Coordinates of N, CA and C in Angstrom, one line a residue:
M1 N 136.3 -108.2 91.5 CA 134.6 -107.9 91.7 C 134.0 -108.6 92.2
A2 N 132.8 -108.4 92.8 CA 131.7 -108.5 93.3 C 131.0 -109.4 92.4
P3 N 130.2 -110.4 93.3 CA 129.4 -111.1 91.9 C 127.9 -110.3 91.6
F4 N 127.7 -110.4 90.5 CA 126.2 -109.8 90.2 C 125.3 -110.6 90.8
T5 N 124.6 -110.4 92.2 CA 123.8 -111.1 93.2 C 122.4 -110.8 91.9
I6 N 121.7 -111.7 92.1 CA 120.3 -112.3 91.8 C 119.3 -112.7 92.6
A7 N 118.8 -112.4 92.9 CA 117.0 -112.9 94.0 C 116.2 -113.4 93.2
V8 N 115.7 -114.5 93.2 CA 114.5 -115.3 92.5 C 113.4 -116.0 93.5
S9 N 112.0 -115.3 93.3 CA 111.2 -115.8 94.3 C 111.3 -118.0 93.8
S10 N 111.0 -118.8 94.8 CA 110.6 -119.8 94.6 C 109.9 -120.5 93.5
C11 N 108.8 -119.2 93.3 CA 107.5 -119.4 92.8 C 108.0 -119.4 91.2
A12 N 108.8 -118.4 90.8 CA 109.7 -117.9 89.2 C 110.6 -119.4 89.2
L13 N 110.9 -119.8 90.0 CA 112.1 -121.3 89.9 C 111.2 -122.7 89.4
F14 N 110.6 -122.5 90.7 CA 109.7 -123.6 90.0 C 108.0 -123.7 89.9
R15 N 107.7 -124.5 89.2 CA 106.2 -124.3 89.1 C 105.4 -125.3 90.6
Q16 N 104.4 -125.2 90.8 CA 103.5 -126.0 92.0 C 103.8 -127.9 91.6
D17 N 104.0 -127.6 90.0 CA 103.5 -129.4 90.2 C 105.4 -129.8 90.2
N18 N 106.4 -129.0 90.6 CA 107.6 -129.4 90.7 C 108.5 -129.4 89.3
S19 N 107.8 -128.9 88.8 CA 109.1 -128.9 87.2 C 109.2 -127.4 87.0
P20 N 110.2 -127.1 86.0 CA 110.7 -126.2 86.5 C 109.9 -124.6 86.2
G21 N 110.0 -123.5 86.6 CA 109.1 -122.5 86.2 C 110.1 -121.7 85.0
V22 N 109.1 -120.3 84.7 CA 109.2 -119.6 84.3 C 111.0 -118.8 84.5
A23 N 111.6 -119.0 85.6 CA 112.8 -118.3 85.9 C 114.0 -119.5 85.5
F24 N 113.3 -120.7 85.7 CA 114.6 -121.3 85.9 C 115.5 -121.7 84.6
P25 N 115.3 -121.4 83.3 CA 116.0 -121.4 82.3 C 117.0 -120.4 82.5
L26 N 116.6 -118.8 82.8 CA 117.5 -118.1 82.8 C 118.9 -118.4 84.0
I27 N 118.1 -119.0 85.0 CA 119.2 -119.1 86.2 C 119.7 -120.2 85.7
K28 N 119.5 -121.5 85.0 CA 120.6 -122.7 84.6 C 121.3 -122.1 83.7
A29 N 121.0 -121.2 83.1 CA 122.1 -120.5 81.9 C 123.4 -119.7 82.5
L30 N 122.9 -118.7 83.9 CA 123.6 -118.3 84.4 C 124.7 -119.1 85.5
K31 N 124.4 -120.4 85.7 CA 125.2 -121.3 86.4 C 125.9 -122.0 85.6
M32 N 125.8 -122.4 84.4 CA 126.1 -122.5 83.3 C 127.5 -121.7 83.2
V33 N 127.0 -120.3 82.8 CA 128.0 -119.3 82.6 C 129.2 -119.4 83.9
N34 N 128.8 -119.5 85.4 CA 129.4 -119.9 86.3 C 130.7 -120.8 86.1
Q35 N 130.1 -122.2 85.7 CA 130.8 -123.5 85.5 C 131.9 -123.3 84.6
R36 N 131.6 -122.7 83.4 CA 132.3 -122.4 82.3 C 133.5 -121.7 82.5
L37 N 133.0 -120.8 83.3 CA 134.6 -119.8 83.6 C 135.3 -120.3 85.0
R38 N 134.8 -121.2 85.7 CA 135.4 -122.1 86.2 C 136.1 -123.3 85.8
E39 N 135.7 -123.9 84.5 CA 136.3 -124.7 83.8 C 137.7 -124.1 83.3
M40 N 137.7 -122.8 82.9 CA 139.0 -122.0 81.9 C 139.7 -121.5 83.0
D41 N 139.2 -121.1 84.1 CA 139.8 -120.5 85.1 C 139.7 -121.0 86.7
P42 N 140.0 -121.9 87.1 CA 139.5 -122.6 88.6 C 140.0 -121.5 89.6
A43 N 140.7 -120.1 89.5 CA 140.6 -119.4 90.4 C 139.8 -118.5 90.2
V44 N 138.9 -117.9 89.2 CA 138.0 -117.1 89.0 C 136.7 -116.9 89.6
E45 N 136.7 -116.1 90.5 CA 135.5 -115.9 91.4 C 134.1 -116.0 90.4
E46 N 132.8 -116.7 90.6 CA 132.0 -116.8 89.9 C 131.0 -115.0 89.9
P47 N 131.0 -115.0 88.5 CA 130.4 -113.6 88.4 C 128.5 -113.6 88.6
F48 N 127.9 -114.8 88.8 CA 126.8 -114.8 89.2 C 126.2 -115.1 90.4
K49 N 125.9 -115.0 91.7 CA 125.5 -115.4 92.5 C 123.9 -115.4 92.5
I50 N 123.5 -116.6 92.5 CA 121.9 -117.1 92.7 C 121.5 -117.1 94.1
V51 N 120.2 -116.4 94.8 CA 119.6 -116.8 95.6 C 118.3 -116.8 95.9
V52 N 118.0 -117.7 96.2 CA 116.2 -118.1 96.2 C 115.8 -117.7 97.5
I53 N 114.4 -116.8 97.2 CA 113.7 -116.9 98.5 C 112.7 -117.4 98.3
A54 N 112.8 -118.5 99.5 CA 111.4 -119.3 99.1 C 109.9 -118.6 99.6
T55 N 109.1 -119.0 98.6 CA 108.0 -118.6 99.2 C 106.9 -119.6 99.6
F56 N 107.4 -120.9 99.3 CA 106.6 -122.1 99.6 C 107.0 -122.3 101.0
T57 N 105.9 -122.8 101.5 CA 106.1 -123.0 102.9 C 106.7 -124.3 103.0
N58 N 107.2 -125.4 102.4 CA 107.7 -126.5 102.7 C 109.4 -126.3 101.9
M59 N 110.3 -126.1 103.1 CA 111.5 -125.6 102.6 C 112.3 -127.5 102.2
D60 N 112.1 -128.3 102.9 CA 112.2 -129.3 102.4 C 112.3 -130.2 101.2
D61 N 111.0 -129.4 100.3 CA 110.6 -130.1 99.1 C 111.5 -128.6 98.2
L62 N 111.6 -127.8 98.6 CA 112.5 -126.8 97.9 C 113.7 -127.0 97.8
K63 N 114.5 -127.6 98.3 CA 115.6 -127.7 98.4 C 116.0 -129.5 97.8
K64 N 114.7 -130.5 97.5 CA 114.7 -131.4 97.1 C 114.8 -130.5 95.5
R65 N 113.8 -130.5 95.2 CA 113.8 -129.4 93.6 C 115.1 -128.9 93.7
I66 N 115.9 -128.4 94.2 CA 117.3 -127.6 93.8 C 118.2 -128.8 93.6
D67 N 118.4 -129.4 94.9 CA 119.6 -130.7 94.5 C 119.0 -131.4 93.3
H68 N 117.9 -131.7 93.0 CA 117.5 -132.7 91.5 C 117.9 -131.8 90.6
Y69 N 117.9 -130.9 90.3 CA 118.4 -130.3 89.2 C 120.4 -129.6 89.6
N70 N 120.9 -129.7 90.2 CA 122.0 -129.5 90.7 C 122.2 -128.0 90.4
L71 N 121.6 -127.6 91.1 CA 122.1 -126.0 90.7 C 122.3 -125.5 92.2
K72 N 122.7 -126.0 93.0 CA 123.8 -125.7 93.9 C 123.7 -123.9 94.1
I73 N 122.4 -123.6 94.9 CA 122.5 -122.1 95.2 C 121.6 -122.2 96.4
E74 N 122.0 -120.9 96.9 CA 121.3 -120.7 98.4 C 119.9 -120.0 98.2
I75 N 119.6 -120.4 99.8 CA 117.8 -120.7 99.5 C 117.9 -119.7 101.3
V76 N 117.5 -119.1 101.0 CA 116.8 -118.3 102.1 C 115.0 -118.4 102.7
G77 N 114.8 -118.7 104.2 CA 113.2 -118.8 103.7 C 112.4 -117.8 104.4
L78 N 111.2 -118.0 104.0 CA 110.3 -116.4 104.2 C 109.9 -115.9 105.3
K79 N 110.5 -116.1 106.1 CA 110.4 -115.9 108.0 C 110.5 -114.4 108.0
K80 N 110.7 -113.7 106.8 CA 111.0 -111.6 107.0 C 110.0 -111.4 105.6
T81 N 109.7 -110.8 105.4 CA 109.2 -110.2 104.3 C 110.2 -109.9 103.1
I82 N 109.6 -109.9 101.5 CA 110.4 -109.6 100.4 C 111.8 -108.7 100.3
L83 N 110.8 -108.0 101.4 CA 111.8 -106.3 101.1 C 113.5 -106.5 102.2
E84 N 112.7 -107.4 103.3 CA 113.9 -107.6 104.3 C 114.8 -108.4 103.7
H85 N 114.3 -109.5 103.4 CA 115.3 -110.0 102.3 C 116.1 -109.6 101.4
L86 N 115.7 -108.7 100.6 CA 116.0 -108.1 99.5 C 117.2 -106.8 100.2
K87 N 116.7 -106.5 101.3 CA 117.9 -106.1 102.1 C 119.2 -106.2 102.3
A88 N 119.0 -107.4 102.8 CA 120.1 -108.3 103.4 C 120.7 -108.8 102.3
I89 N 120.1 -109.1 101.1 CA 120.9 -110.1 100.2 C 121.8 -109.0 98.9
K90 N 121.3 -107.5 99.3 CA 121.5 -106.4 98.2 C 121.8 -107.1 96.9
P91 N 120.6 -107.9 96.3 CA 120.4 -108.1 94.9 C 120.8 -106.9 94.0
V92 N 121.3 -107.4 92.7 CA 121.1 -106.4 91.7 C 120.0 -106.5 91.0
L93 N 119.2 -107.5 90.8 CA 118.4 -108.2 89.9 C 117.5 -108.5 91.0
F94 N 115.9 -108.4 91.2 CA 115.0 -109.4 91.7 C 114.0 -110.2 90.8
L95 N 113.6 -111.7 90.7 CA 113.1 -111.8 89.7 C 111.4 -112.7 90.5
S96 N 110.8 -112.1 90.3 CA 109.4 -112.8 90.9 C 108.0 -113.1 89.8
K97 N 107.1 -114.2 90.6 CA 106.0 -113.9 89.3 C 105.3 -112.7 90.0
N98 N 105.6 -112.8 91.2 CA 104.3 -111.5 92.0 C 104.5 -110.5 91.6
E99 N 103.8 -109.8 90.8 CA 103.7 -108.3 90.5 C 103.9 -107.1 91.3
Q100 N 103.2 -107.7 92.9 CA 103.1 -106.5 93.7 C 104.5 -106.7 94.4
N101 N 105.3 -107.9 94.6 CA 106.5 -107.5 95.4 C 107.2 -106.9 94.4
V102 N 107.1 -107.4 93.1 CA 108.0 -106.7 92.3 C 108.6 -104.9 92.3
R103 N 107.0 -104.7 92.2 CA 106.4 -103.1 93.0 C 107.4 -102.9 93.5
E104 N 107.0 -103.6 95.0 CA 107.2 -103.0 96.1 C 109.4 -103.1 95.8
A105 N 109.8 -104.0 95.3 CA 111.2 -104.0 95.2 C 111.5 -103.0 94.2
I106 N 111.1 -102.4 93.3 CA 111.3 -101.3 92.9 C 111.3 -100.1 93.3
G107 N 109.9 -100.1 94.1 CA 109.9 -98.7 94.8 C 110.8 -98.6 96.1
A108 N 111.9 -99.8 96.3 CA 112.5 -99.5 97.6 C 113.9 -99.6 96.8
G109 N 113.8 -99.5 95.0 CA 115.3 -99.0 94.8 C 116.0 -100.2 94.3
Y110 N 115.2 -101.7 94.4 CA 115.9 -102.8 93.8 C 115.7 -102.7 92.1
G111 N 116.7 -103.2 91.3 CA 116.4 -103.7 89.7 C 115.4 -105.0 90.1
A112 N 113.8 -105.0 89.4 CA 113.4 -106.0 89.7 C 112.4 -106.4 88.1
A113 N 111.9 -107.9 88.3 CA 111.4 -107.6 86.7 C 110.1 -108.9 86.8
T114 N 109.0 -108.8 86.6 CA 107.9 -109.6 86.8 C 108.1 -110.8 86.0
M115 N 107.9 -112.0 86.0 CA 108.3 -113.3 85.5 C 106.9 -113.5 84.9
I116 N 106.9 -113.8 83.5 CA 105.3 -114.5 83.3 C 105.8 -115.4 81.9
Q117 N 104.9 -116.6 82.7 CA 105.2 -117.8 82.4 C 104.6 -118.1 80.4
T118 N 105.0 -118.3 80.1 CA 104.9 -118.8 78.4 C 105.1 -119.9 78.3
D119 N 104.9 -120.2 77.0 CA 104.7 -121.8 76.7 C 105.7 -121.7 75.3
Y120 N 106.8 -121.2 75.7 CA 107.8 -120.9 74.7 C 108.9 -122.0 75.5
D121 N 109.5 -123.5 75.4 CA 110.1 -124.0 76.0 C 111.5 -124.3 74.9
E122 N 112.2 -123.6 74.0 CA 113.1 -124.3 73.7 C 114.5 -123.5 73.9
Y123 N 115.2 -123.9 75.2 CA 116.0 -123.5 76.0 C 117.2 -123.8 75.3
S124 N 118.8 -123.2 75.5 CA 119.5 -123.9 75.3 C 120.1 -123.7 76.5
D125 N 121.0 -124.7 76.2 CA 121.9 -125.1 77.6 C 123.6 -124.5 77.2
E126 N 123.8 -124.2 75.8 CA 125.0 -123.6 75.5 C 125.2 -122.2 75.3
E127 N 124.2 -121.1 75.1 CA 123.9 -120.3 75.1 C 123.5 -119.0 76.2
L128 N 123.5 -117.9 76.2 CA 122.8 -117.3 76.8 C 122.3 -115.8 76.3
R129 N 121.0 -115.5 75.9 CA 121.1 -114.4 75.2 C 120.2 -113.7 76.4
V130 N 120.8 -112.0 76.0 CA 119.7 -111.2 77.3 C 119.3 -109.9 76.4
A131 N 118.1 -109.5 76.6 CA 117.6 -108.4 75.5 C 117.3 -107.4 76.7
F132 N 117.3 -106.3 76.9 CA 117.0 -105.1 78.0 C 115.9 -104.5 76.9
D133 N 114.5 -104.3 77.3 CA 113.5 -103.0 77.0 C 113.7 -102.3 78.2
G134 N 114.0 -101.1 77.8 CA 113.2 -100.0 78.8 C 112.0 -99.1 78.4
D135 N 111.4 -99.7 77.6 CA 110.1 -99.5 76.8 C 110.5 -97.6 76.7
G136 N 111.7 -97.6 75.9 CA 111.4 -96.0 75.6 C 111.8 -95.1 76.7
V137 N 111.6 -95.5 77.9 CA 112.0 -94.5 78.9 C 113.3 -94.4 79.7
L138 N 113.6 -95.4 79.5 CA 115.1 -96.0 80.1 C 115.8 -95.3 79.0
F139 N 115.8 -95.9 77.8 CA 116.9 -95.9 76.7 C 116.2 -95.5 75.4
S140 N 116.5 -95.4 73.9 CA 115.6 -94.9 73.5 C 114.6 -96.1 72.6
D141 N 113.7 -95.7 71.6 CA 112.9 -96.7 71.1 C 113.0 -97.2 70.3
E142 N 114.1 -97.2 69.6 CA 115.0 -97.8 68.9 C 114.9 -99.5 68.7
S143 N 115.0 -100.0 69.8 CA 115.1 -101.3 69.8 C 113.5 -101.9 69.7
E144 N 112.5 -100.7 70.0 CA 110.9 -101.4 69.6 C 110.9 -101.4 68.5
K145 N 111.2 -100.4 67.5 CA 111.3 -99.9 66.4 C 111.6 -101.0 65.3
V146 N 113.0 -101.8 65.6 CA 113.4 -103.2 65.0 C 112.6 -104.1 65.2
T147 N 112.3 -104.4 66.5 CA 111.4 -105.6 66.8 C 110.2 -105.4 66.2
A148 N 109.5 -104.5 66.0 CA 108.0 -104.3 65.3 C 108.3 -104.3 63.9
E149 N 109.0 -103.9 63.3 CA 109.3 -103.7 61.7 C 110.2 -105.2 61.3
K150 N 111.0 -105.8 62.1 CA 111.6 -106.8 61.5 C 111.6 -108.0 62.5
G151 N 110.9 -107.9 63.5 CA 110.8 -108.9 64.5 C 111.5 -109.2 65.7
L152 N 111.5 -110.5 66.4 CA 112.7 -110.7 67.3 C 114.1 -110.9 67.4
E153 N 114.1 -111.5 65.7 CA 115.3 -112.2 65.9 C 116.4 -111.8 65.2
A154 N 115.5 -109.9 64.4 CA 116.5 -109.2 64.0 C 117.0 -108.1 65.1
F155 N 116.0 -108.5 66.2 CA 116.8 -107.3 67.4 C 117.9 -108.0 67.6

């Protein structure tokens, strides 16, 4: 089975001050899933492939950040447009803080999401939880009703 490829912009992965960015906890959790599956079966192909599209001008700085957190992920430089990189990478999902890049990716047929920085910082290294919300367009609005009536924990 081919890996689930996720492209992430470097500005979503790291903040300007070198600290982890809004996409960092998700990327770290996906790398942890890969690691745990490898521990159970060394022959298993990693289900998640992460590719960082460098939006910084300093590639060495980005490589240092990635090495510092031991992420071991592929980096592509921003010598092409975001869409040209996505065409080459063929990701299932593109994550960025840049809303315009996300719109362009969606317009070109890629799954994409704008990552918004929050103050929430209680992330787990032990579990990965993902919730998809199609805003009642792609899916029914049942999850929206549950969240509105009973809160996110009930969802």
